[in-house]
Short mmCIF file of C-alpha atoms and ligand atoms in Angstrom, two decimals:
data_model
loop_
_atom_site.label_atom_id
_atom_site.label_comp_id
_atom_site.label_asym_id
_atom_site.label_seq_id
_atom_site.Cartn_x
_atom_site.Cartn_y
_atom_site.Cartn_z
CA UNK A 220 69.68 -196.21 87.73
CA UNK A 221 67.14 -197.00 85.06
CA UNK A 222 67.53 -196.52 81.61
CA UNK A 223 65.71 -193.31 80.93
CA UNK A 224 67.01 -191.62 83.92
CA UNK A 225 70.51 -192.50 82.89
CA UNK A 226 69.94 -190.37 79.90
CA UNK A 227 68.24 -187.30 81.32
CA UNK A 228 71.69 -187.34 83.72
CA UNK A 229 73.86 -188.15 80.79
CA UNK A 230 71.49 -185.00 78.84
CA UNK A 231 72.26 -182.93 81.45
CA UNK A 232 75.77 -183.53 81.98
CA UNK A 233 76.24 -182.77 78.08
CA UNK A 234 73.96 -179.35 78.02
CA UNK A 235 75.73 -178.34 81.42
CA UNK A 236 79.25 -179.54 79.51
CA UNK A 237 78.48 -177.32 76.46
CA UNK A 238 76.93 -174.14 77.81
CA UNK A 239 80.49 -173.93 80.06
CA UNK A 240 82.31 -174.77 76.86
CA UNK A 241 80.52 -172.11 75.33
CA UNK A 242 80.82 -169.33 78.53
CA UNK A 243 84.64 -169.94 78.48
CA UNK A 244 84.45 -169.78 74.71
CA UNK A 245 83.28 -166.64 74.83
CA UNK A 246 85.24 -165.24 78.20
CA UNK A 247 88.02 -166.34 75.87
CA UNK A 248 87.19 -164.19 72.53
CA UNK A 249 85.82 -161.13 74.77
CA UNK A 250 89.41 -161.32 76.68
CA UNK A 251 91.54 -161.56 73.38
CA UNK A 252 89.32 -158.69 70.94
CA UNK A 253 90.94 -155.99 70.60
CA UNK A 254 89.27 -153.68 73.01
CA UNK A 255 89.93 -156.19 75.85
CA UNK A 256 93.07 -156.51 75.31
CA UNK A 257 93.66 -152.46 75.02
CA UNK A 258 91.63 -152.20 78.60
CA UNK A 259 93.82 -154.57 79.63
CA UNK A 260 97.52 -152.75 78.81
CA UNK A 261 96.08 -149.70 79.99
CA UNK A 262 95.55 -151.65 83.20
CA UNK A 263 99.25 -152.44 83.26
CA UNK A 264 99.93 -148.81 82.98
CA UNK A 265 97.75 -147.85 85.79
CA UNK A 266 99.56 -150.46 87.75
CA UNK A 267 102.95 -147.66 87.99
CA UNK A 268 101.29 -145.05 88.25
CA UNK A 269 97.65 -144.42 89.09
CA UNK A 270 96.57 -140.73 88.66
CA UNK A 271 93.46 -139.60 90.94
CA UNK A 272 91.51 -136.54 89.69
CA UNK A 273 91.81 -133.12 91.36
CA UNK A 274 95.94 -134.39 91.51
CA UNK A 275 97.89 -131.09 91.52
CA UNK A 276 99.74 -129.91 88.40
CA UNK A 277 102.07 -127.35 87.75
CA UNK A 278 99.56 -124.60 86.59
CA UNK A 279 96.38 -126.47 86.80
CA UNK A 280 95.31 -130.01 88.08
CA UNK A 281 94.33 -132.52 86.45
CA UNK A 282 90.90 -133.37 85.68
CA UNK A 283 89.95 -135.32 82.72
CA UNK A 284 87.81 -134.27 79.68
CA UNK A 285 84.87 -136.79 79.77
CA UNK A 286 84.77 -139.19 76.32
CA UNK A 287 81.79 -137.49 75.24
CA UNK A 288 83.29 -134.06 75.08
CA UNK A 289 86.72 -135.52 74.17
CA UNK A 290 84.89 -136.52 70.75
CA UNK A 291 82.26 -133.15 70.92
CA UNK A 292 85.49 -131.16 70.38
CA UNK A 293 87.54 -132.91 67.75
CA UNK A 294 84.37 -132.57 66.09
CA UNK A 295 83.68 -128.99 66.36
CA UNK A 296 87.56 -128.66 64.90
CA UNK A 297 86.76 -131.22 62.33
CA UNK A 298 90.05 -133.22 63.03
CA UNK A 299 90.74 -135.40 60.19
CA UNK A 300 93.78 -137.19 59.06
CA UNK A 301 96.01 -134.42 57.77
CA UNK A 302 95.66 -132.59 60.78
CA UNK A 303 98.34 -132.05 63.64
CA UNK A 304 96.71 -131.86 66.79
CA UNK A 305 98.46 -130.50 70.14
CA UNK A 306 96.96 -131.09 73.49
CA UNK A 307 98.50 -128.39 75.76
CA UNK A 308 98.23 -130.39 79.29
CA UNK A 309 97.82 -133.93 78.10
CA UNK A 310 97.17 -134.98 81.38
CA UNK A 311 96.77 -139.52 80.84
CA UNK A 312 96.59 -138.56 76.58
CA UNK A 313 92.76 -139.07 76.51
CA UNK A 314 92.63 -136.73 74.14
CA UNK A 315 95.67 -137.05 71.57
CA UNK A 316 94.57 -141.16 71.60
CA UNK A 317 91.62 -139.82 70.60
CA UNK A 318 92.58 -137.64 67.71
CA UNK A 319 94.44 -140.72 66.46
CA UNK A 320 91.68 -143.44 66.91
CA UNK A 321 88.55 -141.52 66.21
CA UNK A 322 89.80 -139.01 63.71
CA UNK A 323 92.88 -140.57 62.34
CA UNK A 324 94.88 -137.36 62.78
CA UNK A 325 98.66 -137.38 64.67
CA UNK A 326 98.74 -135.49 67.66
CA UNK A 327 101.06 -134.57 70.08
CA UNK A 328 99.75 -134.12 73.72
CA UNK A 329 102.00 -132.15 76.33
CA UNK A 330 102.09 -132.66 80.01
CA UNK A 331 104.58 -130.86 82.84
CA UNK A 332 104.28 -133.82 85.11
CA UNK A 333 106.92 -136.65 84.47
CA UNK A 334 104.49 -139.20 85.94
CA UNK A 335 101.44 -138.24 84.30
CA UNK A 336 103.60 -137.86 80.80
CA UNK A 337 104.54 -141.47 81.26
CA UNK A 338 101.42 -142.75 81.91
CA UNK A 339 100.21 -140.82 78.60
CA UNK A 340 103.13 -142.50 76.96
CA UNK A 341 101.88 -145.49 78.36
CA UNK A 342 98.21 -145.03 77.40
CA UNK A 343 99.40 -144.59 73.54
CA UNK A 344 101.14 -147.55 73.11
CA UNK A 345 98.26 -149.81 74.90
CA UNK A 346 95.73 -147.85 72.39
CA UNK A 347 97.92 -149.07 69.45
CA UNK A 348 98.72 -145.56 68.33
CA UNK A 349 102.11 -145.12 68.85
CA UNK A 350 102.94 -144.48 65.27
CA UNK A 351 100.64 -141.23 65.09
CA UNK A 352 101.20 -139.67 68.83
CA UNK A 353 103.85 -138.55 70.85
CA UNK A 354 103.37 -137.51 74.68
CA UNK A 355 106.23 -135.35 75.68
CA UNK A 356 107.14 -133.72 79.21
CA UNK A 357 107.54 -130.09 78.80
CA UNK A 358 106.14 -127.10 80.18
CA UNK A 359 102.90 -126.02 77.74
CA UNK A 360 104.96 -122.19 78.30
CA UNK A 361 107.78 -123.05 76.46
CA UNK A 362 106.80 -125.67 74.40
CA UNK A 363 106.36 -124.61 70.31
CA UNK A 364 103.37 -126.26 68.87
CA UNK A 365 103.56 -123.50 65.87
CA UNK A 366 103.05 -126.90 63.59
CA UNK A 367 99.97 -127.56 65.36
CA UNK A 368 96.57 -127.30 62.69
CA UNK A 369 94.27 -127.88 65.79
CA UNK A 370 94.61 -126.93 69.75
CA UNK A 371 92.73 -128.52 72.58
CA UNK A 372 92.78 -127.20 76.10
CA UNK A 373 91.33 -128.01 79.55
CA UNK A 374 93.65 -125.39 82.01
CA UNK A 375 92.13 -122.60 82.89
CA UNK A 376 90.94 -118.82 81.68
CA UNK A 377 93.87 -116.96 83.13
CA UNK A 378 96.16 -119.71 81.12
CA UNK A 379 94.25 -119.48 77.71
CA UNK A 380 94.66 -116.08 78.06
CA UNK A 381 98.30 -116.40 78.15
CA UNK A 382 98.72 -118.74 75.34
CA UNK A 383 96.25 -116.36 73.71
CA UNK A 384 99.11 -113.90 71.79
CA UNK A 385 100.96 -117.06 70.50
CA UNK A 386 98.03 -118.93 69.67
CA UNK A 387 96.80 -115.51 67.65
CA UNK A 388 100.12 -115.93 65.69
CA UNK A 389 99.39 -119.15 64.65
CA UNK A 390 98.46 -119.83 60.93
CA UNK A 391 95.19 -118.33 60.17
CA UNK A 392 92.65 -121.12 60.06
CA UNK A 393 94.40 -123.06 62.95
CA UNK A 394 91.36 -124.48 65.33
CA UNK A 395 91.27 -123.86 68.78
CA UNK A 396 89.50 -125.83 71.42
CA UNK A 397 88.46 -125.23 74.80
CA UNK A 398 86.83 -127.32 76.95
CA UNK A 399 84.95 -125.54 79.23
CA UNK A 400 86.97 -121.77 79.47
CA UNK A 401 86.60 -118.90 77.47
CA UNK A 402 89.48 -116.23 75.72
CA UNK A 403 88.06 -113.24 77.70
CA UNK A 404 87.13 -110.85 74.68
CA UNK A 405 87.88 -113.18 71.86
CA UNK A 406 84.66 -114.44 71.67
CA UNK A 407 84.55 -118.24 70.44
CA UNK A 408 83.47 -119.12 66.67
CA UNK A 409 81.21 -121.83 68.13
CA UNK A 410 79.80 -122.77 71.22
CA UNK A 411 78.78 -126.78 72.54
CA UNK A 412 77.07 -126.65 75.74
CA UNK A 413 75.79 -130.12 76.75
CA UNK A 414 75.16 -132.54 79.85
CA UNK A 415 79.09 -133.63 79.11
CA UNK A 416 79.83 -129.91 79.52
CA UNK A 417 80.93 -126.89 77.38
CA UNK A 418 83.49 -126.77 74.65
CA UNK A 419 84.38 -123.48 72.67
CA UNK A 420 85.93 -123.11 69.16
CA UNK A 421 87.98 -120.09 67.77
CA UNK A 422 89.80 -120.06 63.99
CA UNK A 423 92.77 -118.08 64.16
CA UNK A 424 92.13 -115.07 61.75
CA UNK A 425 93.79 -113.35 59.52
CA UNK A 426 95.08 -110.10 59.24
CA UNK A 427 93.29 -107.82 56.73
CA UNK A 428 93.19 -104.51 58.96
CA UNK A 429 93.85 -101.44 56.67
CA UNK A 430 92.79 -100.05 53.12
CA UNK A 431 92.08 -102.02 50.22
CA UNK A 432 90.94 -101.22 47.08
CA UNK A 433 88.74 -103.93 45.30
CA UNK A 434 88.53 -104.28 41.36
CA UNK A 435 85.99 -106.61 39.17
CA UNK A 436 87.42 -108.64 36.77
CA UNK A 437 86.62 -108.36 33.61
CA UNK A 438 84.39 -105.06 34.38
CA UNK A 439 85.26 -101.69 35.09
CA UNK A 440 83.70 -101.12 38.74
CA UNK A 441 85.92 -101.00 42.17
CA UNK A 442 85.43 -99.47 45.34
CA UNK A 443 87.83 -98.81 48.60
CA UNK A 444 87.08 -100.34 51.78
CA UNK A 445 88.91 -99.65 55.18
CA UNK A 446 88.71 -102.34 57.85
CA UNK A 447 89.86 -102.61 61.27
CA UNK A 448 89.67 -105.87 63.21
CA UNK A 449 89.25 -106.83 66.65
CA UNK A 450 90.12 -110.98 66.44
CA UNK A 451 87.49 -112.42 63.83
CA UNK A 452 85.42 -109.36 64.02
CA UNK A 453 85.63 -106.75 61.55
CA UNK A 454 84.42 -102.87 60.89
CA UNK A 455 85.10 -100.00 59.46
CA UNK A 456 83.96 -97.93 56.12
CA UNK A 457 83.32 -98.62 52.31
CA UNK A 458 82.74 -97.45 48.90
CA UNK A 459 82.98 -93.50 47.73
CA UNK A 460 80.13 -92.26 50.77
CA UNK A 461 82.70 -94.54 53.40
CA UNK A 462 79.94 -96.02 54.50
CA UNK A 463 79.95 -98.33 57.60
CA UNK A 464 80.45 -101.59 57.07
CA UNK A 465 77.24 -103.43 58.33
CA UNK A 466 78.56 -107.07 59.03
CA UNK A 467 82.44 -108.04 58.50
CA UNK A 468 83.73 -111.25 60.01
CA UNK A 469 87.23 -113.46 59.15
CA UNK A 470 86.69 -117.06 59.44
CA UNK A 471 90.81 -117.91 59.27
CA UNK A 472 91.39 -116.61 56.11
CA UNK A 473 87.81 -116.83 54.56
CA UNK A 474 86.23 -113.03 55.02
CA UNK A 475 82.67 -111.83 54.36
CA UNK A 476 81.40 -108.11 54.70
CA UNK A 477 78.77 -106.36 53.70
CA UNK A 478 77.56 -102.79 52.98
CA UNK A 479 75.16 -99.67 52.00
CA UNK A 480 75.54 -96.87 49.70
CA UNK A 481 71.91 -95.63 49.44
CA UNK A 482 70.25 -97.84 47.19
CA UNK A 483 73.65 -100.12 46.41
CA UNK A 484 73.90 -103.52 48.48
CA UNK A 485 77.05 -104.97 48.11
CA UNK A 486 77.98 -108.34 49.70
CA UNK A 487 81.60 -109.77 49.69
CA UNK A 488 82.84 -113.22 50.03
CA UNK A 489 86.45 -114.39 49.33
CA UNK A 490 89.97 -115.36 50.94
CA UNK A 491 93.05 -113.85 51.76
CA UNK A 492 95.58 -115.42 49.29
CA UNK A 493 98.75 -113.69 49.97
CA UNK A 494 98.51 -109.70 49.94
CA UNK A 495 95.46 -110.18 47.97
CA UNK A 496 92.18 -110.50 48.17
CA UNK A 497 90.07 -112.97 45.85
CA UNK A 498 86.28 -112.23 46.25
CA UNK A 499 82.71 -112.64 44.82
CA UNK A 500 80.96 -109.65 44.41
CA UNK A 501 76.78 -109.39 44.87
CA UNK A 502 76.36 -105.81 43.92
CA UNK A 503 72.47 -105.35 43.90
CA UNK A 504 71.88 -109.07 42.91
CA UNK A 505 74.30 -109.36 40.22
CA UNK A 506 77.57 -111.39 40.93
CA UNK A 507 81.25 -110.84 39.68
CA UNK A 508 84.51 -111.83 40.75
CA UNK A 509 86.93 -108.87 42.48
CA UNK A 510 90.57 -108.66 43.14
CA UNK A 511 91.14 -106.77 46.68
CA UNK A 512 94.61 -104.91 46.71
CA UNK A 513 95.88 -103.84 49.60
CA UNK A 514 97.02 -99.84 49.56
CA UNK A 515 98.20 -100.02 53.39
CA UNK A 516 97.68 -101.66 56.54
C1 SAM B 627 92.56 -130.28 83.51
S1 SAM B 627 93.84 -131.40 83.05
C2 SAM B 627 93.37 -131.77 81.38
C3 SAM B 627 93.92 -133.09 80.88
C4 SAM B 627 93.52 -133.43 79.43
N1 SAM B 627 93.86 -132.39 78.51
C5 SAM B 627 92.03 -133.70 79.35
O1 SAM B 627 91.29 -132.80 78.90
O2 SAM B 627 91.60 -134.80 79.75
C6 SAM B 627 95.23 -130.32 82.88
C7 SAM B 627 96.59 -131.01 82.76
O3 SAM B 627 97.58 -130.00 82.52
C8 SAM B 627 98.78 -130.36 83.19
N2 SAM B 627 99.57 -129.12 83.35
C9 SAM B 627 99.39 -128.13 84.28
N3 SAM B 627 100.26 -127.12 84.05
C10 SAM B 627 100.99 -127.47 82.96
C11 SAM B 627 102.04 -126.84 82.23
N4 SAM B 627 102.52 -125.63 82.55
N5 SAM B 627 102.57 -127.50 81.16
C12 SAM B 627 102.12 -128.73 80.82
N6 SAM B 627 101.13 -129.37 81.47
C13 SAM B 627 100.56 -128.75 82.51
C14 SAM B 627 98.29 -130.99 84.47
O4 SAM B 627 99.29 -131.82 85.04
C15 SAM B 627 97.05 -131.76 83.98
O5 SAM B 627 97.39 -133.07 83.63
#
């Protein structure tokens, strides 16, 4: 072979040489990063059991949340790290991982099915978040997640409306997510309706049904107000005329109402601290801070 032909081969042969050494290189790092090797255990879960959507369950099937709305919803409930969030029907964890990874929260997600509980467990270790979930087999009926700061569902109407009572016990402020059902006349805080489907919040309110009387600090005015309360929605009468109340609305324990006595505009906005409510008072544009009592409930 002549000379210069010898070294477009020998060329060649080295390129060809380093652009393998360079694919395996690379095969190598994109096999060992972290998300590689996380797709990879979860592919050893699969390999006991494989779950196929539409699978029967014991009060719903499963179908998973899609990613998109997984992360829509922990949004909408502003999961963060101090919260505790329950998935009631856990189905392969998606979601609990998710809380964990994404939001840095603990979770706990519950599923009835001993297979599909397994696989969850399964799922959590190959995500690397064993340390902040737990998966645990129970029934989502006789489970208590009364710990729980945030809820996440995907069963079905009939079910949130039987986990609606307890979840209404829950401590005020507690988030509530649904992915695509509703709570029948407890109407949802906030609504997401996207391509990756439809996710619902509710904060659990609370209870400030019955008469209160309301005195400014520092000043000499008050005035009574009455409320009754359907969920987060509040009405009822105010001030010496009773009045009705013209807006009222509990956002967990945060509550703003307004009313009219003829010329007199008076806004509220406070909390429930205790039996008591701490408020700021716009009475006609001027501002003061009130102390609500409450006479009965
Ligand atoms: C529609 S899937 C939702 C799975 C997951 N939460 C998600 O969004 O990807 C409902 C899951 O609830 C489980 N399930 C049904 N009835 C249940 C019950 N009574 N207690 C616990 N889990 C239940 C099913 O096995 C299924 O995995």
């Amino acid at each position: 072979m002549p000379t210069s032909n010898r070294h477009r081969v020998q060329s060649w042969v080295s390129a060809g040489s380093l652009g393998l050494l360079l694919t395996c290189a690379a095969s190598v790092l994109a096999q060992s990063s972290p998300a590689a090797s996380a797709q990879n255990a979860r592919e050893e879960c699969e390999k006991t059991f494989k779950p196929s959507t539409g699978q029967p369950g014991k009060d719903v099937v499963w179908v998973p949340t899609n990613d998109g709305l997984v992360t829509r919803m922990l949004e909408m409930a502003q999961v963060g790290k101090n919260d505790l969030v329950y998935d009631l029907g856990a189905g392969d964890g998606k979601i609990a991982i998710a809380a964990a990874k994404q939001f840095g929260a603990r979770a706990v997600g519950v599923e009835y099915n001993p297979d599909m509980a397994r696989l969850a467990q399964c799922m959590v270790r190959a995500e690397g978040v064993g340390e902040r979930v737990n998966v645990i087999q129970g029934d989502i009926f006789e489970t208590d997640f009364s710990k729980a700061t945030v809820v996440t569902l995907y069963l079905l109407p009939e079910l949130n409306l039987r986990l609606r009572p307890t979840l209404l016990k829950m401590k005020p402020g507690t988030r509530v997510v649904s992915h695509s059902f509703l709570m029948d006349d407890w109407r949802p805080d906030e609504s997401s309706v996207s391509t990756d489907g439809a996710a619902y919040l509710w904060i659990v309110p609370a209870d400030v049904s019955g008469k209160w009387t309301f005195q400014q600090q520092g000043g000499k005015d008050s005035f009574e107000v009455e409320l009754a309360q359907a969920f987060q929605k509040l009405s009822g009468t105010a001030g010496t005329a009773k009045q009705e109340i013209t807006s009222g609305e509990m956002r967990g324990s945060q509550i703003e109402l307004m009313f009219s006595e003829g010329d007199v505009h008076t806004r509220l906005k406070g909390e429930l601290k205790g039996d008591r409510i701490e408020a700021e008072v716009t009475r006609n544009d001027k501002t003061s801070t009130y102390i609500g009592a409450r006479r009965s409930s």
